[in-house]
Amino acid sequence: TPEVMKVIGESTWAKNGKASLVCVYNSDEAAPKFGSLPHPKTLKFQFTMPSDGSQIKSAMGECMNLVPALIDVVGRVQLTPGQREKALNARKKREEEDFKADLKANQRKTAREIQDEKLAKMTPAEKEAWKKKQEKKQARKTAGKM
C-alpha cells in the first residue's frame, strides 16, 4: 500500500522484491512459545500469498528477503518525547483497566463462593424462602424499568 511504502521507503521495496505486506504488529508483550522464554519485544509480519501453488515459493522468498530489511527500518525509528509519553500513558491506562477488570472478577467470584456456602448451610425450607425473596427483588427491579 502507498502508506506502507512511505514509512518503509521505496528503496527497501525495490531491493527486496514487491512482497505483499498486509500488516506489521509491534508488541512488547509477546507470550512464550514452544518452551522458550517470553521476548520483551516482538514484530509480527502478515503477508498475502498467491493462490497459485507454483508462485508460493517465489513469494515466500520475497517475504524472507523483505523481513530483515523491515526489521532494520523499525530499528531506526525513534519516538519523539511526546509520542513516548503518549505510549506510556496508554500502557498505564490499559494496565489500570486490566487491574480493575481482574479485581471485579475476583470480587464476583468471592461473592459467589460466599453465597454458595450460605446456601449449602440452609435447610430446604430456608432455601425456598430465600429463592422467593430473590424472585421478589428481581421482579421489583424489572418493574421499575418498565
Short mmCIF file of C-alpha atoms in Angstrom, two decimals:
data_model
loop_
_atom_site.label_atom_id
_atom_site.label_comp_id
_atom_site.label_asym_id
_atom_site.label_seq_id
_atom_site.Cartn_x
_atom_site.Cartn_y
_atom_site.Cartn_z
CA THR A 1 0.00 0.00 0.00
CA PRO A 2 1.19 3.57 -0.51
CA GLU A 3 1.17 4.30 3.24
CA VAL A 4 3.46 1.36 3.95
CA MET A 5 5.81 2.39 1.16
CA LYS A 6 6.04 5.91 2.61
CA VAL A 7 7.04 4.59 6.03
CA ILE A 8 9.41 1.90 4.83
CA GLY A 9 10.78 3.66 1.77
CA GLU A 10 10.69 2.65 -1.87
CA SER A 11 14.36 1.67 -1.91
CA THR A 12 13.65 -1.13 0.57
CA TRP A 13 10.85 -2.42 -1.64
CA ALA A 14 12.99 -2.15 -4.78
CA LYS A 15 15.95 -4.03 -3.28
CA ASN A 16 13.95 -6.82 -1.67
CA GLY A 17 11.06 -7.51 -4.00
CA LYS A 18 7.43 -6.48 -4.05
CA ALA A 19 6.18 -8.84 -1.35
CA SER A 20 2.58 -8.10 -0.42
CA LEU A 21 2.90 -6.92 3.14
CA VAL A 22 -0.50 -6.54 4.79
CA CYS A 23 0.36 -5.57 8.32
CA VAL A 24 3.16 -5.31 10.87
CA TYR A 25 2.28 -5.92 14.52
CA ASN A 26 4.65 -4.48 17.09
CA SER A 27 4.32 -5.76 20.63
CA ASP A 28 6.23 -5.70 23.86
CA GLU A 29 4.05 -8.41 25.40
CA ALA A 30 4.97 -11.49 23.42
CA ALA A 31 3.92 -14.75 25.02
CA PRO A 32 6.40 -17.63 25.19
CA LYS A 33 6.02 -20.29 22.52
CA PHE A 34 7.35 -23.82 22.22
CA GLY A 35 9.01 -23.77 25.63
CA SER A 36 11.01 -20.60 25.02
CA LEU A 37 11.18 -17.63 27.33
CA PRO A 38 8.96 -14.61 26.62
CA HIS A 39 10.55 -11.99 24.40
CA PRO A 40 10.47 -8.36 25.52
CA LYS A 41 9.73 -7.02 22.01
CA THR A 42 8.23 -8.75 19.02
CA LEU A 43 7.39 -7.87 15.43
CA LYS A 44 4.85 -9.96 13.55
CA PHE A 45 4.61 -9.58 9.79
CA GLN A 46 1.49 -10.53 7.87
CA PHE A 47 1.76 -11.11 4.12
CA THR A 48 -0.70 -12.21 1.46
CA MET A 49 0.33 -15.23 -0.56
CA PRO A 50 -0.72 -16.05 -4.11
CA SER A 51 -3.40 -18.68 -4.51
CA ASP A 52 -1.45 -20.36 -7.29
CA GLY A 53 0.72 -23.07 -5.73
CA SER A 54 3.57 -22.62 -8.22
CA GLN A 55 4.08 -18.97 -7.21
CA ILE A 56 4.18 -19.55 -3.47
CA LYS A 57 7.88 -20.43 -3.39
CA SER A 58 8.97 -17.20 -5.10
CA ALA A 59 6.56 -15.13 -2.96
CA MET A 60 7.96 -16.77 0.16
CA GLY A 61 11.48 -15.85 -0.98
CA GLU A 62 10.44 -12.22 -1.43
CA CYS A 63 8.91 -12.20 2.04
CA MET A 64 12.00 -13.70 3.62
CA ASN A 65 14.19 -11.09 1.88
CA LEU A 66 11.94 -8.25 2.97
CA VAL A 67 11.67 -9.16 6.67
CA PRO A 68 15.28 -8.30 7.68
CA ALA A 69 15.01 -5.00 5.79
CA LEU A 70 11.77 -4.19 7.62
CA ILE A 71 13.38 -5.02 10.97
CA ASP A 72 16.22 -2.59 10.14
CA VAL A 73 13.70 0.13 9.25
CA VAL A 74 11.78 -0.38 12.50
CA GLY A 75 15.04 -0.35 14.46
CA ARG A 76 15.90 3.10 13.09
CA VAL A 77 12.58 4.64 14.16
CA GLN A 78 12.89 6.86 17.22
CA LEU A 79 9.85 8.10 19.12
CA THR A 80 9.63 11.77 19.94
CA PRO A 81 9.26 12.59 23.65
CA GLY A 82 5.57 13.38 23.07
CA GLN A 83 4.96 10.05 21.31
CA ARG A 84 6.85 8.18 24.03
CA GLU A 85 4.78 9.86 26.75
CA LYS A 86 1.55 9.11 24.89
CA ALA A 87 2.53 5.44 24.54
CA LEU A 88 3.46 5.18 28.22
CA ASN A 89 0.15 6.78 29.24
CA ALA A 90 -1.76 4.36 27.02
CA ARG A 91 0.07 1.40 28.56
CA LYS A 92 -0.56 2.68 32.08
CA LYS A 93 -4.26 3.18 31.32
CA ARG A 94 -4.52 -0.33 29.89
CA GLU A 95 -2.79 -1.82 32.94
CA GLU A 96 -5.20 0.02 35.24
CA GLU A 97 -8.22 -1.18 33.25
CA ASP A 98 -6.93 -4.75 33.32
CA PHE A 99 -6.34 -4.49 37.08
CA LYS A 100 -9.87 -3.16 37.67
CA ALA A 101 -11.38 -5.90 35.50
CA ASP A 102 -9.45 -8.58 37.40
CA LEU A 103 -10.48 -7.05 40.72
CA LYS A 104 -14.16 -7.05 39.74
CA ALA A 105 -13.93 -10.64 38.53
CA ASN A 106 -12.30 -11.71 41.82
CA GLN A 107 -14.95 -9.86 43.83
CA ARG A 108 -17.75 -11.58 41.88
CA LYS A 109 -16.09 -14.94 42.35
CA THR A 110 -15.66 -14.40 46.10
CA ALA A 111 -19.25 -13.20 46.48
CA ARG A 112 -20.49 -16.26 44.58
CA GLU A 113 -18.43 -18.58 46.79
CA ILE A 114 -19.78 -16.94 49.96
CA GLN A 115 -23.33 -17.21 48.63
CA ASP A 116 -22.81 -20.88 47.76
CA GLU A 117 -21.53 -21.57 51.28
CA LYS A 118 -24.59 -19.88 52.80
CA LEU A 119 -26.93 -21.87 50.56
CA ALA A 120 -25.16 -25.11 51.45
CA LYS A 121 -25.82 -24.48 55.15
CA MET A 122 -29.53 -23.71 54.66
CA THR A 123 -32.32 -26.22 55.10
CA PRO A 124 -34.61 -26.87 52.10
CA ALA A 125 -37.34 -24.64 53.62
CA GLU A 126 -34.87 -21.78 54.13
CA LYS A 127 -33.61 -22.20 50.56
CA GLU A 128 -37.17 -21.98 49.24
CA ALA A 129 -37.84 -18.81 51.24
CA TRP A 130 -34.58 -17.30 50.03
CA LYS A 131 -35.44 -18.10 46.39
CA LYS A 132 -38.87 -16.46 46.76
CA LYS A 133 -37.24 -13.39 48.29
CA GLN A 134 -34.76 -13.17 45.39
CA GLU A 135 -37.57 -13.53 42.84
CA LYS A 136 -39.46 -10.65 44.51
CA LYS A 137 -36.32 -8.49 44.41
CA GLN A 138 -35.82 -9.26 40.75
CA ALA A 139 -39.50 -8.53 39.99
CA ARG A 140 -39.17 -5.12 41.70
CA LYS A 141 -36.05 -4.31 39.67
CA THR A 142 -37.67 -5.21 36.35
CA ALA A 143 -40.96 -3.47 37.26
CA GLY A 144 -39.10 -0.22 37.87
CA LYS A 145 -37.53 -0.35 34.39
CA MET A 146 -40.84 -0.61 32.55
#
